[in-house]
Amino acid sequence: MGVELPSKLTEWLDGWGQALKPAVQAGLEVAGLQPARLALPVPLLVGTDCSGVDAPIHALQGLGVPHCHLWGSEPWEPARQMIEANTKPHHALFHSVLNGDWAPYVHLYISGFSCKPFSMLHHKTKLLKEADAAIFFGVVERLSKVRPAAFVLENVHGIARVKTQVLDRLRQQGYHVVTLSMGPTDLGIPVSRPRYYFLGVRTDVAVASEAVLQGKASMAWKHVKNSGPRAQGLMSLGDVLLPRVHPAVKSHQAMRKQRWRSAAAAGFPNTSKGCKWKELHRNFARLDMPQLHLSHYADKLLLHVPRQRDAWNILSSKFGEKLAADLSQNLDRCGARTDGVLPTITPKGIFPVPGAGRLLVPVEKLLVHGYPIHTMSFPPTVTEQDIETMGGQTMSIQVVAAATLLALSFVDWVNPASNLPSCKPVSQEQGQGEYLPMLPPGLAQRYGLPWKKAMQACCLQQHAATTVHKVATKSFLLPDLPISQCLPYSLKDQQLLNGNVPQPLDWLRAWRACKATASFEGAVSFYQTDDFARRTTGSFLPQGTGPRAQEIDSNNGHAVQDPNNDREQEPASFNSIEDWCRAPPVVQEGLLGVYRLGGDVAENTLESHDQDKSDSMASSIHTVLEQGCRDPDGCLDNEALDAIRKRIHHFASDQGPSVMKCSKIIASDPRLPNIVWASYDPAHQVRNAFKDPLSAEPEFNQQWERLFGHSKSLVPLIQNSEVWKARLIAAQRAVCEQHGSQGGIDKIMRNLSIAKHRFDSAGTPMFKYCCAIRAIALVCGMQERNSPSLRKRAEAALLDMVAPNLVRVGLTCDFTAECLSFLRTNFDIDDPDVSLFQQAFKEFHSRQKALFIDGHILMDPSTLPGPTVHSGKTATQIIFEIEAPEPIYYGGKVHFLCTRASAQEVRGIMNKMASVVDAMLQRLDVDLAGDQVAVALEAFNLACWAHQDQRRRLADLMLQVCKLLRLRNFAQGVARSLCLMAKTLASLRPQVLHVLPAADNRFLWSWAVAPQWRAKYARQVPWCPKCDEVVGFFAALKVNTTTLERDLGHLLNKLQAHSGPLAADGATISAILEVAIEGPQTEAEVFAPAAEEGGQLGLTPFSRLCANLWVAHFERRFRYAKGTGNRAQGPPAKKHPKPGTWAAAQHARACLTSRIARQAGSNQEASSFVPDLMLPLTPVPSLSGTRWAPDAAPPKDPLRQFKLQTQRKRSRYLANLVHFLVESDSNLA
């Protein structure tokens, strides 16, 4: 929904086009550019680059020009979301103009390319040699490919320094270019934003020469300025800004008042690094200007930053209250004005509103530029800071509208060529009307092309990308090269796919059957049905499945172990960071072996069963190592075994007692002398830390048992009964018809998605329970056809639906969702980075404290600052919304459903939840922050090295890591070298993330072990083999066991599902395991993707070896499918959840809690959606030691026992660590 505005503002936003369009047309008539030529095509096809918030599209909408926004491009995610919500292109929204995406023809092209290289505020700029200037060259490249009839480009006045070079580039593409200086004040809008506009028209459709067009355009624009909207005078700022009583202004003022009070209480401390501004202010104050002595004017504006306060007091004392300035800049660049016009709006600018006693609010930065914010949609994820940035980087809508009309008047739309792209001129010497001939005359007649301009340039571009064109070009340039070497594929490879042999689709099917949990026979049946649906005939397996088929499986398994079979070729040269980002990682993980499948012991004997489990577990590790070092004949390579044992530094396990004991046995084993760390899986620790205290609290545990605990609980009862699910669907429809939605969701829930025996899987079903509470209550009341036992359980479930219990359910749902997000984002992933654990825990600690201890989870979302009021609800708020009691009739009785608990009841529930959260955070502090090794590994977190104030602490941690690895006399020197390397990598990290956003710390640190990289980027860093050892230790750490358990589970499912055909000697099982573990993991590793759409897949070393093996064993006897068509390759693009769905509601809930947590950090009071409850909640005073103290807690109180266990764990942890290090040192000695 848009922002509600007064009628005067809406009239201006909706009606400016009706006044501007006739004024421009009048100017065109005066200049001799007849408006009759503006018989524009319907619709006018428009494309934009650097789209921002799509000011050009809003301009065309305001002018009432029928148009079709065909495509646009924008790399910044918030702006992309705004485009998707308001002006979504019909064809595509590209990520960046630099990507070179193919774009269809448009009549009009508009772009406001980056102004950073040309801005006067950018000191020591290199102009067109700046990195950001690449966007301008991308715009030029887009013009050369799309060839629009007209274009409009916008930039700052500073571009005049390279105006000649810019015009030359644009003219070389075959365009006449006109330049005009235009700004909002020219149209009577009180905002200063002077800009250079480059208006271009393609030379073959221009109505006049460039010189004539320049004169006529200047005359027309002068007439518009003199007799257009500006002729009626400059609008007042009050006409284009929000009134003082507007909710957005009041919310912004309240936020600023809180900041001012906090700063005033602290004496307005100066937090800036330098104080050069003070000298500048003193010099400015000495100027011979009148002093008006307006005292404390900065306090009226609620300015809390000393530099801004001092600047405003100086300016207001010299210029008066009608002053407008940008207080984010220094005094010499603040653009102070007293003529009722705002200075140029910048993304981070701070603008006092003259005479209003307040600052410009974020949404007004869009409003003053003419954006119809009353009709625009603002996605919930777009913040106020994002809106400020958009307002500081946008075009003025009315100005770009005038520029667009002028540019369109340059085109002869009667000419049919204006609806088609043309080819670029051959050269400037041949004249501006000379074009390359498209087709010979005979072909032109044959294909019905009346003139050579009708051949589209995009056809040539598409042909240039084909294999035929590339081979012909290469053969022409290198006539002595054999044609076979000009082909993009090998003729030998082509021979492998000729005849009755498996084709790429067949090999991909076989690979998928090995990877999937389905039997070979099931796969054959599936693909036979698939071929029938495609009207094809084929066979998935060869005609014979005897020993040769088994041998092929076995050879496939050995093929993936071929050391010459490189999955990924390294770049030929490493000349840039981009090349290193494309290089394969130095460290890769995998399974060394599977020791035993099933069974508790290796041999079913009494002695084996009597052996200590931890001892047998430790022995199995050595057994696996020995088996991995044996050759096919069974001979043990002792040298390789010793080398592997010496390289083992880390032992990871879950928190099982036998495994914990095994870690001590391994640490004291002299065969593994270099183990320095035995860690526990953080995913298990985090899961237990938030599950156990919640279960230990009696009220929350009883709630869990009522809803999810066993098969007869309410949610499983509904989930497992088709009758109850059908009743729930009918009840939801009735609720939606009466109330419009259930919890803000208009979709019908088909199931509750409960997983068996998993506490942490209750997040989604608990959220659905909160949203559908009305429907579930109705289902519980439908008892007539139930058995007596079911009626009793349904009645008990209904009677439990009282306000305190329901609020507790919502609060538990929010708590579970927050914990699961923390778990699944940082720990329960494929390979978590241990260097990020401490930072993640600190953020989670402050977030949990703000939400559940201080109580901000109860904050009223409508009080949050932002452009939209509704941005999601928490589960607690959703279930709190039933204010008036609603009767639920059952068995001649009635139960009134009401979720509005009193403030006292809510406070009591929050106190219980605060105890749970406090216990959880204490346990996590022991498990995560108490492990000194894990804490020391934060030294490898490159994001922290970017902060100067943290480097001393990180250097101490790096020294601890070196001492941990027993470097002894080398520890100090190695730590210094690693610190220097960390600073180097931290400086490169932003550039790497721009190229490879998924790059983590281990990927960057792995470059440090490459001499080639160090020679180019870290030449000043002293390096030694000990440094490689420390980096290798960090890069190879694998701390979680949950993914290993899942991988083993998938392998077992595959073995159980592959029921046939299996070889008697187990060769097929072996091949399946090897392909699943070490073979290709994606389709792209089996066959190289086609170079173009519809092209052929290319062979990789793996598929080439498979094809050779097939021909060698089966020759060319295979029935393969023909005409199967093309399948879409790769997974489908991830879609955003649709509004009104369960996924969208959960996503909105997560976004809302993030906003609440950020707002809670401002330490200001907030209102709650619970009446008579203010936030933050004050802690309940302790009565311990007084005569009013309650009875002591029973000794078996679960939550008390959990806290005592945390204390014992804390005291035992350091003792175990000391014992572990002492044992390791003694073994080393």
PDB file of C-alpha atoms in Angstrom, residues 571 573-583 988 991-992 995 1007 1012-1013 1016-1017:
ATOM      1  CA  PRO A 571      42.937 -20.926 -15.371  1.00  0.00           C
ATOM      2  CA  SER A 573      47.046 -17.593 -16.048  1.00  0.00           C
ATOM      3  CA  PHE A 574      46.368 -15.775 -12.779  1.00  0.00           C
ATOM      4  CA  ASN A 575      46.584 -12.139 -13.777  1.00  0.00           C
ATOM      5  CA  SER A 576      43.795 -10.787 -11.585  1.00  0.00           C
ATOM      6  CA  ILE A 577      41.678 -11.475  -8.543  1.00  0.00           C
ATOM      7  CA  GLU A 578      38.898 -12.593 -10.884  1.00  0.00           C
ATOM      8  CA  ASP A 579      41.141 -15.404 -12.168  1.00  0.00           C
ATOM      9  CA  TRP A 580      41.842 -16.571  -8.616  1.00  0.00           C
ATOM     10  CA  CYS A 581      38.134 -16.503  -7.827  1.00  0.00           C
ATOM     11  CA  ARG A 582      37.496 -18.868 -10.726  1.00  0.00           C
ATOM     12  CA  ALA A 583      40.251 -21.245  -9.633  1.00  0.00           C
ATOM     13  CA  LEU A 988      41.068  -7.688  -0.957  1.00  0.00           C
ATOM     14  CA  GLN A 991      36.735  -7.014  -4.338  1.00  0.00           C
ATOM     15  CA  VAL A 992      36.492 -10.806  -4.044  1.00  0.00           C
ATOM     16  CA  VAL A 995      33.158 -11.235  -8.035  1.00  0.00           C
ATOM     17  CA  TRP A1007      45.366 -18.397  -1.509  1.00  0.00           C
ATOM     18  CA  GLN A1012      52.248 -17.572  -7.179  1.00  0.00           C
ATOM     19  CA  TRP A1013      49.579 -15.566  -5.376  1.00  0.00           C
ATOM     20  CA  LYS A1016      51.908 -10.867  -6.716  1.00  0.00           C
ATOM     21  CA  TYR A1017      49.676  -9.728  -3.850  1.00  0.00           C
TER      22      TYR A1017
END
